[in-house]
Amino acid sequence: DTGVSQNPRHKITKRGQNVTFRCDPISEHNRLYWYRQTLGQGPEFLTYFQNEAQLEKSRLLSDRFSAERPKGSFSTLEIQRTEQGDSAMYLCASSWRRGDRGRGATNEKLFFGSGTQLSVL
Amino acid sequence: DAKTTQPPSMDCAEGRAANLPCNHSTISGNEYVYWYRQIHSQGPQYIIHGLKNNETNEMASLIITEDRKSSTLILPHATLRDTAVYYCIVRVGWGGSEKLVFGKGTKLTVNP
């Protein structure tokens, strides 16, 4: 399978625990995005990387959240001291983007994984 | 915040064309119109995008009005597998934040 892979598919945790999700993008893609989605809502942007550089973070990404993409390939999203409000689907997407930031977005298509469903009890 | 307005739900008969409208009255000259869809329990899937010309691919057609303030996604022969939430998104092509901002979309139900 050459699509975007996310693990685990489901995660159940108790409030206060830390969780980490992994995203493996399509291999030649240089951009990687994280989104969060709650029931009945569209996906909400969290952050994105170009190669290993984190270029933008949403205000939704509190200090309990951290994302890394250490070698410009896979990425991890960690949530510390989880709260019940963190329960959501966490989606990862990747894309190939030509050129520097601010250029070349004209034909960028995002490919999404199936997400990790987090339930905080 | 999303810069588009879509009806919350629509129905379509199988085999007929599905026409999904989207208003984006504040669109800027360097913003593209993108359409994605999300089938239950899956991540969103890219459908099509355009700047000002009409576009067609193997999945759908995109009609953008001349003033670019609205657009219509057309699925020419809807099937049951087209039942999904369809998102219309305007996105900066250059010179600004490049993230996709999703609204609530239109829930399209294709009926047999």
XYZ file of C-alpha atoms in Angstrom:
233
model
C 0.000 0.000 0.000
C 1.565 3.291 -1.049
C -0.935 5.610 0.613
C -0.645 7.581 3.846
C -0.474 5.221 6.809
C -1.523 6.116 10.348
C -1.032 4.072 13.487
C -2.748 3.103 15.607
C -6.224 3.214 14.061
C -7.839 3.411 17.476
C -6.508 4.497 20.856
C -8.346 4.430 24.160
C -6.647 6.092 27.090
C -7.416 7.424 30.514
C -7.453 11.115 31.251
C -4.013 12.363 32.200
C -2.082 9.798 30.184
C 0.231 10.645 27.288
C -0.418 9.311 23.802
C 1.610 9.311 20.597
C 0.392 8.804 17.052
C 2.481 8.022 14.018
C 2.016 9.037 10.390
C 3.931 7.586 7.453
C 3.395 9.786 4.400
C 3.651 8.833 0.754
C 7.383 8.324 0.300
C 8.247 11.118 -2.107
C 6.057 13.730 -0.422
C 7.814 16.662 1.220
C 4.816 18.144 3.052
C 2.979 16.605 5.964
C -0.134 17.982 7.675
C -1.967 17.116 10.894
C -5.683 17.747 11.338
C -8.192 16.956 14.061
C -11.849 16.133 13.451
C -14.739 15.822 15.879
C -18.127 14.332 15.100
C -20.173 16.388 12.676
C -17.401 18.892 12.012
C -14.922 19.301 9.213
C -11.238 18.625 9.858
C -9.436 21.373 11.819
C -5.863 22.253 10.913
C -3.255 21.635 13.603
C 0.172 21.959 11.998
C 2.247 21.212 8.931
C 5.824 20.408 7.975
C 7.865 20.933 4.879
C 10.535 18.267 5.087
C 11.635 18.413 8.743
C 10.714 22.062 9.309
C 7.458 22.835 11.118
C 6.128 25.841 9.193
C 2.818 26.624 10.846
C 0.978 25.731 14.045
C -2.648 26.407 14.866
C -3.718 28.046 18.112
C -5.544 24.766 18.696
C -2.130 23.189 19.267
C -1.744 23.903 22.976
C 1.494 23.283 24.837
C 0.275 19.757 25.573
C 0.563 18.937 21.895
C 3.845 18.438 20.076
C 4.557 17.237 16.580
C 7.847 16.191 15.068
C 9.133 15.067 11.720
C 12.757 14.359 12.584
C 14.129 13.179 9.255
C 11.557 14.647 6.942
C 9.847 11.294 6.536
C 7.414 9.954 9.162
C 5.862 12.218 11.780
C 4.641 11.784 15.333
C 1.977 13.736 17.194
C 2.138 13.525 20.976
C -0.531 14.674 23.402
C 0.530 14.985 27.011
C -1.848 14.843 29.993
C -4.817 13.993 27.797
C -8.212 15.518 28.527
C -11.657 14.296 27.526
C -11.886 17.191 25.072
C -8.977 15.688 23.142
C -11.214 12.848 22.006
C -11.325 13.124 18.224
C -10.112 11.663 14.954
C -6.546 12.756 14.216
C -5.851 12.894 10.501
C -2.537 13.075 8.702
C -2.092 14.173 5.104
C 0.897 14.451 2.802
C 1.640 16.204 -0.467
C 4.354 17.064 -2.918
C 4.921 20.764 -3.050
C 7.234 22.348 -5.585
C 9.353 25.333 -4.691
C 9.664 27.422 -1.569
C 6.897 28.428 0.761
C 4.632 30.876 -0.976
C 5.101 29.369 -4.402
C 3.944 26.346 -6.245
C 0.737 25.626 -4.381
C -1.253 25.753 -7.547
C -1.419 22.017 -8.087
C -0.815 20.713 -4.580
C -3.132 17.854 -3.683
C -3.317 16.494 -0.173
C -3.585 12.751 0.372
C -5.120 11.823 3.707
C -4.705 8.752 5.848
C -7.633 7.013 7.529
C -6.870 8.657 10.844
C -6.367 7.643 14.458
C -9.511 7.692 16.589
C -8.660 8.795 20.121
C -11.036 8.213 23.007
C -10.110 9.716 26.372
C -12.037 8.199 29.260
C -12.650 30.209 9.745
C -13.903 28.663 6.523
C -14.476 31.194 3.765
C -17.176 29.183 2.008
C -20.885 28.535 2.478
C -22.484 25.244 1.515
C -25.913 23.721 2.100
C -25.745 21.224 4.967
C -27.338 18.396 3.032
C -28.565 17.348 -0.421
C -30.161 14.295 -1.966
C -29.676 12.878 -5.443
C -31.081 9.905 -7.312
C -28.644 7.263 -8.458
C -27.612 7.802 -12.080
C -28.580 11.463 -12.080
C -26.220 14.407 -11.959
C -25.424 15.806 -8.521
C -24.848 19.568 -8.495
C -23.279 20.818 -5.284
C -23.185 24.610 -4.842
C -20.667 26.672 -2.925
C -20.545 30.382 -2.177
C -17.204 32.114 -1.683
C -18.091 35.776 -2.063
C -14.899 37.063 -0.386
C -12.503 35.056 -2.521
C -9.287 36.835 -3.446
C -7.503 36.824 -6.769
C -4.815 34.413 -5.633
C -7.162 31.899 -4.021
C -8.098 28.615 -5.599
C -11.331 26.681 -5.114
C -10.746 23.093 -3.988
C -13.215 20.271 -3.498
C -12.626 17.283 -1.256
C -15.014 14.607 -0.097
C -15.057 12.357 2.948
C -16.714 8.999 2.954
C -17.680 7.716 6.383
C -14.727 6.547 8.503
C -12.153 7.591 5.910
C -9.899 10.606 5.458
C -10.870 13.306 2.957
C -10.194 12.618 -0.707
C -9.167 15.239 -3.273
C -11.665 15.701 -6.117
C -10.791 18.756 -8.177
C -9.641 22.360 -7.978
C -9.614 25.495 -10.120
C -8.781 29.185 -10.210
C -11.143 30.782 -12.711
C -11.624 28.405 -15.609
C -13.989 25.466 -15.528
C -12.234 22.197 -14.872
C -13.059 18.548 -15.553
C -11.386 15.336 -14.551
C -12.373 11.693 -14.276
C -14.276 12.293 -11.053
C -16.165 15.530 -11.558
C -16.531 18.933 -13.201
C -16.039 22.282 -11.501
C -17.923 25.313 -12.761
C -16.724 28.674 -11.393
C -18.787 31.796 -12.055
C -17.170 34.641 -13.932
C -17.006 36.831 -10.815
C -15.577 33.808 -8.924
C -17.960 34.342 -6.032
C -19.529 30.922 -6.353
C -18.909 27.523 -7.874
C -20.663 24.230 -8.513
C -19.258 20.740 -8.297
C -20.937 18.363 -10.725
C -20.909 14.595 -10.384
C -22.352 13.660 -13.784
C -23.751 10.216 -12.932
C -23.976 9.802 -9.185
C -23.641 6.325 -7.704
C -24.361 5.046 -4.217
C -20.620 5.174 -3.498
C -20.697 8.940 -4.001
C -22.603 9.300 -0.727
C -20.222 11.417 1.354
C -19.604 14.834 2.874
C -18.331 17.233 0.217
C -16.116 20.139 1.250
C -15.600 23.293 -0.784
C -12.426 25.128 0.261
C -10.750 28.298 -0.901
C -7.047 28.211 -0.517
C -4.276 30.676 -1.101
C -2.089 29.596 -3.987
C 0.771 31.854 -3.052
C 1.754 34.611 -0.655
C -0.057 33.527 2.496
C -1.052 30.711 4.792
C -1.394 27.641 2.664
C -3.377 25.347 4.880
C -6.722 23.945 3.813
C -9.499 25.290 6.043
C -12.492 22.951 6.062
C -16.049 24.006 6.863
C -18.856 21.589 7.677
C -19.444 20.660 4.058
C -22.520 19.252 2.313
C -23.742 15.783 3.207
C -24.727 14.254 -0.146
C -26.953 11.202 -0.026
C -27.372 9.269 -3.266
C -30.582 7.274 -3.187
C -31.300 4.101 -5.204
